[in-house]
């Protein structure tokens, strides 16, 4: 396993399977000398790495922005492209949220609107994101102003408290009447929150791949290192995150670069929709569709740390 370079370990409690992700492929010959179970749990040996965030610009695979006509007005929807106005990037507006004073904000990743802790407070957030501005497209406008991020600290366990690391940010909405809580016109943002569970069916609307469905495959058992870079600010580093969960898309990848910040939701047996997580990274996976997997962080602690609640029913 040292030769294969073990990168991460995840566990699916529902199927009682441990997944040991390696950088180099574990062959059939290797499997003859490797254990197939431990403590009544099966062991799988997929090949899979984690993509570096910010290394290359995302490319749109479909509609980058959703304008929803509500009572004769075209409103900017969640699941659409956004970026800081001073950065040629693009990520996803995950949801609308309100703080304790009732002020409306947009929710996304720190690395999307916070530029890995480098966005000045008050910097305009553009819709669509700078990367998606094009002739004949939506005329870009200032959707809001950067407000706050959750901590993303470079360092190893013992030197920093990795439990404080998250990848989320909020920006204050400039004109609440220019936006809708609709997720790309597919469904409204739920206000209820559920904690993720193995094998839970989920879906999202994102800037790059739009509306996709998938299943939660398990949770990382050890802190996962995600490499980030913000070239314009001379920043690069690896951030360790706890409580990272994995999703496989049904027949295609659940997400691609540019979908970062998307809100992940689940519909229960009664037909009620709940928010589950915030999409923030991806990587390769020999067991996933087209060799891909998606990572997310549970939404409940993100909302609690930011002091906000999800907003639904707004201009829908």
XYZ file of C-alpha atoms in Angstrom:
316
model
C 0.000 0.000 0.000
C 2.979 2.308 0.555
C 3.951 1.744 -3.065
C 0.412 2.522 -4.235
C 0.382 5.720 -2.093
C -2.720 5.607 0.080
C -4.403 9.031 -0.194
C -7.650 8.769 1.768
C -9.932 6.390 3.627
C -13.723 6.583 3.501
C -16.475 4.449 5.018
C -20.043 3.601 4.015
C -21.851 2.534 7.167
C -24.938 1.327 5.299
C -22.973 -1.219 3.253
C -20.206 -1.575 5.885
C -17.510 -0.997 3.289
C -14.128 0.675 3.780
C -12.704 2.396 0.676
C -8.926 2.816 0.517
C -8.190 5.380 -2.214
C -4.757 5.084 -3.800
C -2.812 7.225 -6.244
C -1.659 4.211 -8.279
C -3.973 1.392 -9.342
C -4.290 -1.698 -7.170
C -4.088 -4.607 -9.630
C -5.667 -8.040 -9.533
C -2.277 -9.442 -8.590
C -2.043 -6.986 -5.672
C -5.477 -8.048 -4.421
C -4.268 -11.612 -3.919
C -2.101 -10.424 -1.032
C -4.404 -7.702 0.370
C -7.171 -8.224 2.952
C -10.768 -8.217 1.707
C -12.379 -7.429 5.066
C -11.692 -6.009 8.508
C -13.910 -6.202 11.607
C -16.812 -7.571 9.521
C -16.481 -4.723 6.993
C -15.586 -5.237 3.347
C -12.566 -3.429 1.882
C -12.425 -1.881 -1.602
C -9.311 -0.423 -3.240
C -10.393 2.283 -5.740
C -7.919 4.542 -7.476
C -8.673 8.207 -6.857
C -7.019 11.578 -6.402
C -8.262 15.015 -5.327
C -8.264 17.885 -7.823
C -6.400 21.085 -6.990
C -8.765 24.041 -6.729
C -7.819 27.182 -8.619
C -5.137 25.536 -10.735
C -7.084 25.904 -13.992
C -10.128 27.866 -15.089
C -13.424 25.941 -15.225
C -15.174 25.567 -18.568
C -18.946 25.802 -18.900
C -20.632 22.583 -20.009
C -24.115 24.040 -20.170
C -26.105 27.049 -19.027
C -23.930 29.113 -16.689
C -26.761 31.308 -15.427
C -30.498 31.029 -14.894
C -32.810 34.020 -15.268
C -36.285 33.165 -13.981
C -39.281 35.225 -15.087
C -41.432 35.951 -12.051
C -44.491 38.157 -12.552
C -42.896 39.806 -15.576
C -39.452 40.391 -14.044
C -36.297 38.439 -14.914
C -34.618 37.414 -11.662
C -31.213 35.819 -11.051
C -31.558 32.304 -9.661
C -29.545 30.178 -7.272
C -27.368 27.627 -9.038
C -26.011 30.368 -11.319
C -22.561 31.767 -12.065
C -20.916 34.317 -9.746
C -17.423 35.604 -8.968
C -15.697 38.543 -7.314
C -15.588 41.453 -9.738
C -11.778 41.498 -9.732
C -11.224 37.831 -10.592
C -11.610 36.035 -13.945
C -13.202 33.000 -12.296
C -16.674 31.511 -11.885
C -18.420 29.428 -9.251
C -21.977 28.875 -8.081
C -24.463 30.866 -6.011
C -25.603 28.064 -3.702
C -28.503 29.682 -1.882
C -29.989 32.817 -0.408
C -29.706 33.142 3.368
C -30.733 35.670 6.021
C -28.826 36.673 9.138
C -30.266 37.412 12.577
C -31.046 41.000 11.550
C -33.032 39.773 8.534
C -30.419 40.956 5.996
C -30.290 38.839 2.830
C -27.024 37.283 1.675
C -25.811 34.894 -0.977
C -24.040 31.697 0.106
C -21.155 30.070 -1.761
C -17.630 28.767 -1.072
C -14.784 30.747 0.424
C -12.688 29.846 -2.630
C -15.454 31.152 -4.950
C -16.369 34.574 -3.561
C -13.777 34.841 -0.791
C -10.830 33.916 -3.079
C -9.280 31.740 -0.342
C -9.483 34.510 2.306
C -8.207 37.203 -0.098
C -11.406 39.070 -1.110
C -11.570 42.472 0.590
C -14.755 42.963 2.574
C -17.101 44.969 0.363
C -15.649 43.856 -2.989
C -18.488 43.635 -5.557
C -19.674 40.129 -6.443
C -20.567 39.874 -10.128
C -23.378 37.879 -11.779
C -22.605 36.084 -13.977
C -19.001 35.511 -12.922
C -16.275 37.317 -14.875
C -15.296 34.105 -16.691
C -18.846 33.755 -18.052
C -19.299 37.286 -19.367
C -19.770 37.005 -23.127
C -21.354 38.712 -26.131
C -25.053 37.942 -26.268
C -25.085 36.615 -22.705
C -26.572 38.041 -19.552
C -25.372 41.597 -19.002
C -23.185 41.378 -15.865
C -24.347 43.221 -12.768
C -23.308 43.591 -9.151
C -25.399 41.073 -7.231
C -23.870 41.927 -3.867
C -20.802 42.708 -1.779
C -18.463 40.269 -0.037
C -19.234 40.039 3.684
C -17.490 37.163 5.478
C -15.766 33.776 5.150
C -15.278 30.742 7.335
C -11.697 29.918 8.251
C -9.396 28.066 5.844
C -6.033 27.700 7.590
C -2.958 26.039 6.105
C -1.222 23.621 8.462
C -1.171 20.150 9.915
C -2.991 18.607 12.855
C -1.315 19.597 16.079
C -0.238 22.933 14.654
C -3.743 24.181 13.880
C -7.272 23.181 14.835
C -8.437 21.565 11.592
C -11.986 21.262 12.961
C -12.324 25.023 12.401
C -11.603 24.753 8.669
C -14.522 25.111 6.282
C -15.041 26.419 2.760
C -17.956 28.827 2.824
C -18.596 32.539 2.393
C -21.482 34.987 2.268
C -22.010 38.260 0.424
C -24.731 40.820 1.099
C -27.345 40.980 -1.657
C -27.510 44.505 -3.089
C -31.102 44.341 -4.376
C -33.278 41.532 -2.951
C -35.794 42.101 -5.752
C -33.222 41.087 -8.392
C -32.837 37.516 -7.115
C -34.961 34.437 -6.483
C -34.496 31.501 -4.121
C -35.434 29.154 -6.969
C -32.671 26.673 -7.784
C -32.439 27.269 -11.532
C -36.202 27.010 -11.935
C -36.079 23.316 -10.965
C -37.041 23.540 -7.279
C -37.116 26.128 -4.503
C -34.385 26.340 -1.873
C -35.510 24.341 1.178
C -35.353 25.906 4.627
C -35.168 22.559 6.434
C -31.765 20.960 7.111
C -30.835 17.275 7.386
C -27.503 15.746 8.313
C -26.028 13.574 5.524
C -26.354 9.793 5.610
C -24.770 7.006 3.594
C -26.747 6.003 0.464
C -28.910 9.157 0.704
C -30.259 10.280 -2.672
C -29.269 13.884 -3.449
C -29.435 16.511 -6.191
C -28.124 19.980 -6.939
C -28.225 22.806 -9.490
C -24.804 24.198 -10.417
C -23.181 26.679 -12.763
C -21.390 24.074 -14.904
C -23.442 20.880 -15.006
C -26.858 22.267 -14.079
C -29.329 19.881 -12.430
C -27.824 16.506 -11.482
C -28.734 13.551 -9.272
C -26.534 11.240 -7.263
C -25.998 9.196 -4.108
C -23.870 9.739 -1.012
C -21.210 7.025 -1.065
C -19.631 7.574 2.343
C -17.651 9.819 4.651
C -13.908 10.416 4.871
C -12.502 8.902 8.069
C -9.361 11.046 8.280
C -8.902 14.766 7.576
C -8.792 15.310 3.812
C -6.216 17.640 2.322
C -7.443 19.899 -0.494
C -4.875 21.939 -2.436
C -5.905 25.509 -3.232
C -4.279 28.244 -5.247
C -5.117 31.892 -5.880
C -2.417 32.929 -8.369
C -3.409 36.610 -8.417
C -2.587 36.810 -4.720
C 0.461 34.549 -4.731
C -1.348 32.003 -2.558
C -1.147 28.221 -2.640
C -1.509 25.702 0.135
C -3.183 22.533 1.358
C -6.140 22.848 3.731
C -7.229 19.929 5.911
C -10.976 19.367 6.345
C -12.884 17.049 8.640
C -16.360 15.605 7.993
C -15.973 15.438 4.200
C -18.579 13.361 2.326
C -18.456 11.739 -1.126
C -21.111 11.694 -3.880
C -21.276 9.665 -7.093
C -23.532 10.892 -9.891
C -26.124 8.474 -11.237
C -24.848 8.070 -14.795
C -22.634 11.149 -15.235
C -20.401 13.053 -12.797
C -22.439 14.805 -10.117
C -20.369 17.970 -10.562
C -17.500 19.543 -12.471
C -15.223 22.563 -11.854
C -17.387 25.674 -11.577
C -20.131 23.868 -9.621
C -18.377 24.757 -6.354
C -20.787 26.427 -3.953
C -23.853 24.466 -5.078
C -26.429 23.560 -2.439
C -26.961 19.792 -2.116
C -30.486 18.686 -1.247
C -32.429 15.511 -0.429
C -36.130 14.740 -0.874
C -37.508 12.384 1.785
C -40.189 9.715 1.490
C -42.924 12.273 2.168
C -41.793 14.458 -0.717
C -40.294 17.126 1.566
C -36.983 18.647 0.464
C -34.093 19.320 2.856
C -30.667 20.938 2.515
C -27.802 18.523 3.207
C -24.491 20.069 2.198
C -22.379 22.572 0.298
C -20.395 21.261 -2.675
C -16.752 22.357 -2.575
C -14.380 19.970 -4.381
C -13.989 16.931 -6.627
C -11.591 14.299 -7.795
C -11.080 11.074 -9.663
C -12.585 7.750 -8.586
C -12.278 4.485 -10.472
C -15.663 3.430 -9.050
C -17.560 6.594 -10.058
C -19.317 7.485 -13.333
C -16.713 8.652 -15.852
C -14.155 8.099 -13.100
C -15.309 11.075 -11.007
C -16.476 11.825 -7.456
C -17.700 14.968 -5.698
C -16.954 16.202 -2.173
C -19.211 18.233 0.098
C -19.347 19.585 3.645
C -22.498 19.277 5.798
C -24.601 22.420 5.613
C -25.762 22.568 9.249
C -22.427 23.615 10.848
C -21.787 26.055 7.984
C -25.058 27.886 8.633
C -24.469 27.859 12.389
C -20.940 29.280 12.109
C -22.074 32.015 9.727
C -25.127 32.808 11.846
C -27.587 32.556 8.950
C -30.647 30.555 7.895
C -31.622 29.331 4.442
C -34.217 31.433 2.642
C -36.956 29.826 0.575
C -40.106 31.170 -1.056
C -38.395 34.386 -2.172
C -39.646 35.629 -5.549
C -40.739 32.195 -6.766
